[in-house]
Coordinates of C-alpha atoms in Angstrom, one line a residue:
X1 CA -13.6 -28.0 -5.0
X2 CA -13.4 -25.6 -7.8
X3 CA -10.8 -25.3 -10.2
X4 CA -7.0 -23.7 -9.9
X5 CA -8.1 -20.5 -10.8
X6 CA -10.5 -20.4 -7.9
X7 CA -7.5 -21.5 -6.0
X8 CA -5.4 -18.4 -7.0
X9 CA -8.4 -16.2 -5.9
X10 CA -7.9 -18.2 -2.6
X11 CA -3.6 -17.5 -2.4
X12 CA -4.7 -13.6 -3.1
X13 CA -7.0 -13.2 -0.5
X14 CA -4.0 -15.0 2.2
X15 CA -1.4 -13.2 0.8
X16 CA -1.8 -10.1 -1.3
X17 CA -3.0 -7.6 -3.9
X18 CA -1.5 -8.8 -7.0
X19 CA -1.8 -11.6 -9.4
X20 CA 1.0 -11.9 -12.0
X21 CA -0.1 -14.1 -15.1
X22 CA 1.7 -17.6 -14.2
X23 CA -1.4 -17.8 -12.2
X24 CA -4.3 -19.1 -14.6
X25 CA -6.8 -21.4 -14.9
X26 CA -4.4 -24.2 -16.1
X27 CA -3.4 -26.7 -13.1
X28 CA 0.8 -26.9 -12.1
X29 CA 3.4 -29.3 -11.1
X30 CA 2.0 -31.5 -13.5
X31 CA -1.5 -31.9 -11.9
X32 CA -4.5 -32.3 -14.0
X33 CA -7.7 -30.0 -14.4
X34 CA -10.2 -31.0 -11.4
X35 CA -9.6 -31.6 -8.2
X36 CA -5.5 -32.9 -8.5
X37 CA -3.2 -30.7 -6.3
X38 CA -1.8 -27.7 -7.5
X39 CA 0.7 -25.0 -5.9
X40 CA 0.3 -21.6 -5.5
X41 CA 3.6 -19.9 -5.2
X42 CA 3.5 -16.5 -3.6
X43 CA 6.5 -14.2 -3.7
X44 CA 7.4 -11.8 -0.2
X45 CA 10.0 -9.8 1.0
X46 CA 11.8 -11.6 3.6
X47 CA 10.8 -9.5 6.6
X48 CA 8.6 -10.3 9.6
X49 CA 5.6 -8.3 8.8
X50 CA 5.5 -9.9 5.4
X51 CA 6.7 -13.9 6.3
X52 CA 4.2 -14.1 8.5
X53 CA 2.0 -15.4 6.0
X54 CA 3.7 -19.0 6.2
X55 CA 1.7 -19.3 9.7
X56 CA -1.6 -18.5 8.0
X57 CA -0.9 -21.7 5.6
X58 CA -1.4 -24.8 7.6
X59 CA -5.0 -23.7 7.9
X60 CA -5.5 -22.5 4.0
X61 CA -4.1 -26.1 3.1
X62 CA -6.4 -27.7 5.7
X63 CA -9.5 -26.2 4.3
X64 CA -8.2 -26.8 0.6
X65 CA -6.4 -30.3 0.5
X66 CA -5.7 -29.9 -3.2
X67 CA -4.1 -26.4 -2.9
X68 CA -0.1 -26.3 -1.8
X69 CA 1.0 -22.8 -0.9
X70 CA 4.5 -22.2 -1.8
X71 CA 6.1 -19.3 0.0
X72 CA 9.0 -17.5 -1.9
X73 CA 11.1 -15.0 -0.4
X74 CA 14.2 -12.7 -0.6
X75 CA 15.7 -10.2 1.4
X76 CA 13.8 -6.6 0.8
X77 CA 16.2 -4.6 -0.5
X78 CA 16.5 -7.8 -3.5
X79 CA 13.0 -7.4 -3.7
X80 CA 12.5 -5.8 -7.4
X81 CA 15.7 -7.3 -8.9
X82 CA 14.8 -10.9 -8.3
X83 CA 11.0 -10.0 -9.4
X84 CA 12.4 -8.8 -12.5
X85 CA 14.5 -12.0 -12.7
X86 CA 11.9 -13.9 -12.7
X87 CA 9.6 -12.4 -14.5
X88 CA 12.5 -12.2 -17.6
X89 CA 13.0 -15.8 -17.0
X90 CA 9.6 -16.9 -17.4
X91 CA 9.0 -17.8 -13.4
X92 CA 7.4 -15.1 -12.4
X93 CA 5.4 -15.6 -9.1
X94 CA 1.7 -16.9 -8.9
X95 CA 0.9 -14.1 -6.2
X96 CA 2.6 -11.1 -5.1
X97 CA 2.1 -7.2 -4.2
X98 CA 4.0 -3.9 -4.5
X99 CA 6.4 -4.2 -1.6
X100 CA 9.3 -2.7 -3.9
X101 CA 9.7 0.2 -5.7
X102 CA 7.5 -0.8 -8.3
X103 CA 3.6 0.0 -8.1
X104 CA 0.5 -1.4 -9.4
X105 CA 0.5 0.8 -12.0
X106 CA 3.5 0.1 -13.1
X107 CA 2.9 -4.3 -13.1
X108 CA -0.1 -3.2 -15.1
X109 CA 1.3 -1.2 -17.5
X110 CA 3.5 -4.0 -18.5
X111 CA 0.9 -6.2 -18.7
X112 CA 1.8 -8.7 -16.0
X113 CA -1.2 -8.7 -13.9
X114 CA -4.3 -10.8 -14.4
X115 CA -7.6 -9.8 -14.8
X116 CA -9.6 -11.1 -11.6
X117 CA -13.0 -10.4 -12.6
X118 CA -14.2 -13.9 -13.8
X119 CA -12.6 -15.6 -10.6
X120 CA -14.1 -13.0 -8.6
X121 CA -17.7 -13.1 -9.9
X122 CA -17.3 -17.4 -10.2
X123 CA -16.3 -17.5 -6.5
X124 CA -19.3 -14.6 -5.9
X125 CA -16.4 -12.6 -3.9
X126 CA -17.6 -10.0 -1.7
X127 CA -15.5 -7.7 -0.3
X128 CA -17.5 -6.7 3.1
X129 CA -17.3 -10.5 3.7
X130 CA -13.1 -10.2 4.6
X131 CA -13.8 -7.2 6.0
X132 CA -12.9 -5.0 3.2
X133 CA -14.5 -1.7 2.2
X134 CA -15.9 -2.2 -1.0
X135 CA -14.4 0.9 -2.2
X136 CA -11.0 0.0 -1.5
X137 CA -12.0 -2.6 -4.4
X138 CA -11.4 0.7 -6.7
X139 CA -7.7 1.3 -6.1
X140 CA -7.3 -2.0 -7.9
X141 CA -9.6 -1.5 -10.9
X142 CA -9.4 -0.5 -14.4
X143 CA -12.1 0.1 -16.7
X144 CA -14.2 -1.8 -14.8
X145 CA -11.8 -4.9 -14.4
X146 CA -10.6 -5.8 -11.0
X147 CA -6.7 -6.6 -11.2
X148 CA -6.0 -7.0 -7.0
X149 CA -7.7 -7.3 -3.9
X150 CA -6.0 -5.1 -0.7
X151 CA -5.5 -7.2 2.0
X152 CA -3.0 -5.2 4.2
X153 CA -4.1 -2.6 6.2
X154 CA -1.9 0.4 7.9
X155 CA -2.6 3.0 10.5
X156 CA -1.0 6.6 10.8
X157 CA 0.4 7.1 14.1
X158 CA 1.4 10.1 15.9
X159 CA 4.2 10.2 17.8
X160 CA 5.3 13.3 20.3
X161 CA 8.0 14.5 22.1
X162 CA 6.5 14.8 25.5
X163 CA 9.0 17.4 26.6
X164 CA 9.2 19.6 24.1
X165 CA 5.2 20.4 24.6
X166 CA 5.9 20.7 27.9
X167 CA 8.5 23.4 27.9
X168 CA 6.3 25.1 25.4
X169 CA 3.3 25.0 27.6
X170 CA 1.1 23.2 24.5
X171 CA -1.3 20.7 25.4
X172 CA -0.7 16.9 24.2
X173 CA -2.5 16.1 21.2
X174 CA -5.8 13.7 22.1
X175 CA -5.3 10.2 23.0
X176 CA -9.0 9.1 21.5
X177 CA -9.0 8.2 17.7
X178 CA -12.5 9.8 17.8
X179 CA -12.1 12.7 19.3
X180 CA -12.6 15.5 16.5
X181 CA -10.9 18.1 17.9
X182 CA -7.8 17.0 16.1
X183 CA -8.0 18.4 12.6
X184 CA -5.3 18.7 10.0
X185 CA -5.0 22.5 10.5
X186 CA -5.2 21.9 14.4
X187 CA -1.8 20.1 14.0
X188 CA -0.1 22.6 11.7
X189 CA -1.5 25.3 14.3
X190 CA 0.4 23.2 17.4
X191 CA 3.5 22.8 15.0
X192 CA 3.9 25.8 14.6
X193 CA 3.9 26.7 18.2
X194 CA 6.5 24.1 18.8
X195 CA 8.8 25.3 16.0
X196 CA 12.0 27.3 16.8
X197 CA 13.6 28.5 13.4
X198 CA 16.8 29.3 13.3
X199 CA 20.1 29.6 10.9
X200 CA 22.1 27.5 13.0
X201 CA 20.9 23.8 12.0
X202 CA 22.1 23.0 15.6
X203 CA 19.7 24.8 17.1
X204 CA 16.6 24.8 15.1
X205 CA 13.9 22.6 16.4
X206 CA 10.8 21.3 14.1
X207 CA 7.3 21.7 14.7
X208 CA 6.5 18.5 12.2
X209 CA 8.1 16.0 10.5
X210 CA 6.8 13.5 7.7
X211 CA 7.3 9.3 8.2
X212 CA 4.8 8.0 5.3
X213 CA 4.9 8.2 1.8
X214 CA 6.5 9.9 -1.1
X215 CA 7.3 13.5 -1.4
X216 CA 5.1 13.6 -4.4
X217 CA 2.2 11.6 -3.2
X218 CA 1.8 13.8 0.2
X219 CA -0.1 16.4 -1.5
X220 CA -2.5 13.7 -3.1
X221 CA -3.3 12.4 0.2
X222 CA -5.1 16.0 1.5
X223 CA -6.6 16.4 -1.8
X224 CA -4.4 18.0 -4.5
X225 CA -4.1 16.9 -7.8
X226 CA -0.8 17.0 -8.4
X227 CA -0.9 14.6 -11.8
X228 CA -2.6 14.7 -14.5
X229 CA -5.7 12.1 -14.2
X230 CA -4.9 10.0 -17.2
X231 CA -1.8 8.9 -15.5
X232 CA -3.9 6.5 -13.1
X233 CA -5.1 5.0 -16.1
X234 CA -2.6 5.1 -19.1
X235 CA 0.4 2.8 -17.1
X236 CA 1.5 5.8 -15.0
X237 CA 2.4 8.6 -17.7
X238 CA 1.3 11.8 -16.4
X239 CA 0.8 14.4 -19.2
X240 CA 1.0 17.2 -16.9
X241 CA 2.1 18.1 -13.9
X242 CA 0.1 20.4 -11.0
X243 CA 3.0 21.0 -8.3
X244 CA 3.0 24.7 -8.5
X245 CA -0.6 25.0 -8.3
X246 CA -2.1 27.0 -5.3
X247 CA -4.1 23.7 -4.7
X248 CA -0.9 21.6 -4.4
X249 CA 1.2 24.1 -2.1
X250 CA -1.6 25.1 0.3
X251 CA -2.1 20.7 0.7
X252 CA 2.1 20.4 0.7
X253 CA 2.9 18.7 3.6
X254 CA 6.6 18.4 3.3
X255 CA 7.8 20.9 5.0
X256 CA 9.9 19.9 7.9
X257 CA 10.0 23.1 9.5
X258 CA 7.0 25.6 10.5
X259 CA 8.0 29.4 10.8
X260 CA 6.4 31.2 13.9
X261 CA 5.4 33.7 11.8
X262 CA 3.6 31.0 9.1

């Protein structure tokens, strides 16, 4: 068995995408370098789709008798006070991720993360072997240093009202995820169709509506730059800002309500 800090690498890839620095190559609880039991505590938002990591442990420990996995958790909306808590208090977490309002960039710009790169290369990690694209490695890496490893994985659904394509006489979008007839600008073209403007709030009926991410991020996801591009690298800073840009409003997503007319 290797060492604790091949252990931590271990707790990330069960649990999530970011180490914080309590997490080193120094054993805990007392035990000594080498094969003595350590824990691994790993800090979640007390939720179902997050918890559900305590199942997964039972067969971590079995594999690694000397490891302990420590689950830590608090209700959501406590999520980024208690972190901060900790982390003030000296306890931070072994393992975590971003489930609050705080980002990556933002653990990393106060230096709390750790560099993964030597456990990585020690336990020859390869993404592709936990079924990770390799350049998802990326969102995680600075100046060549690797500071998480994803884990989670999400899917954008599309949900329709039935009816309301009915009573407009619009086909129903495609049921097959590989069906290529359903572009971007297919959707906005259908939206549109299914929009009803109108003054009276009562009566207006949207073509789209957004359910994922930020306002500020939507753009970024079709494409615009919308920061400047030392802010992914400088803690978070942006320099400038590219919201008025014709690249920005032709990707701008937010709009909750298509006009007939465009």
């Amino acid at each position: 068995m290797k060492r604790n800090k091949t252990a931590c690498l271990g707790a990330i890839l069960l649990t999530g995408a970011v180490l914080l620095p309590a997490c080193s190559s120094d054993t805990k609880d007392g035990g000594a370098k080498g094969d003595s039991a350590v824990t691994i505590t790993q800090f979640v938002p007390d939720v179902p789709d997050k918890i559900f990591v305590e199942k997964l442990i039972p067969e971590f420990e079995a594999k690694h008798p000397n490891i302990k996995v420590k689950i830590m958790k608090t209700p959501y909306e406590e999520f980024d006070s208690k972190m901060q808590a900790m982390i003030a208090a000296g306890t931070a977490p072994d393992v975590t991720s971003h489930w609050g309002e705080g980002g990556f960039i933002e653990y990393y710009d106060k230096g709390l993360l750790r560099d993964l790169t030597d456990l990585m290369k020690e336990d020859n990690f390869k993404a592709s072997d936990y079924g990770i694209p390799d350049n998802l490695l990326d969102i995680y890496k600075i100046d060549g240093k690797n500071y998480g490893i994803p884990v989670y994985s999400y899917v954008t659904m599309l949900l329709y009202n039935k009816d309301m394509f009915d009573k407009a006489g619009v086909p129903y979008p495609p049921s097959s995820y590989e069906d290529k007839s359903w572009t971007f600008d297919k959707m906005i073209e259908t939206a549109k169709k299914l929009s009803k403007p109108s003054d009276d709030f009562e009566k207006v009926e949207f073509g789209v509506d957004w359910g994922w991410g930020d306002r500020d991020m939507r753009p970024v996801y079709f494409g615009a730059k919308v920061y400047s591009d030392d802010t992914w690298t400088n803690g978070g800073h942006a320099t400038s800002f590219h919201f008025n840009s014709p690249e920005s409003r032709q990707n701008q997503p937010a709009l909750v309500r298509l006009d007939s007319e465009g």
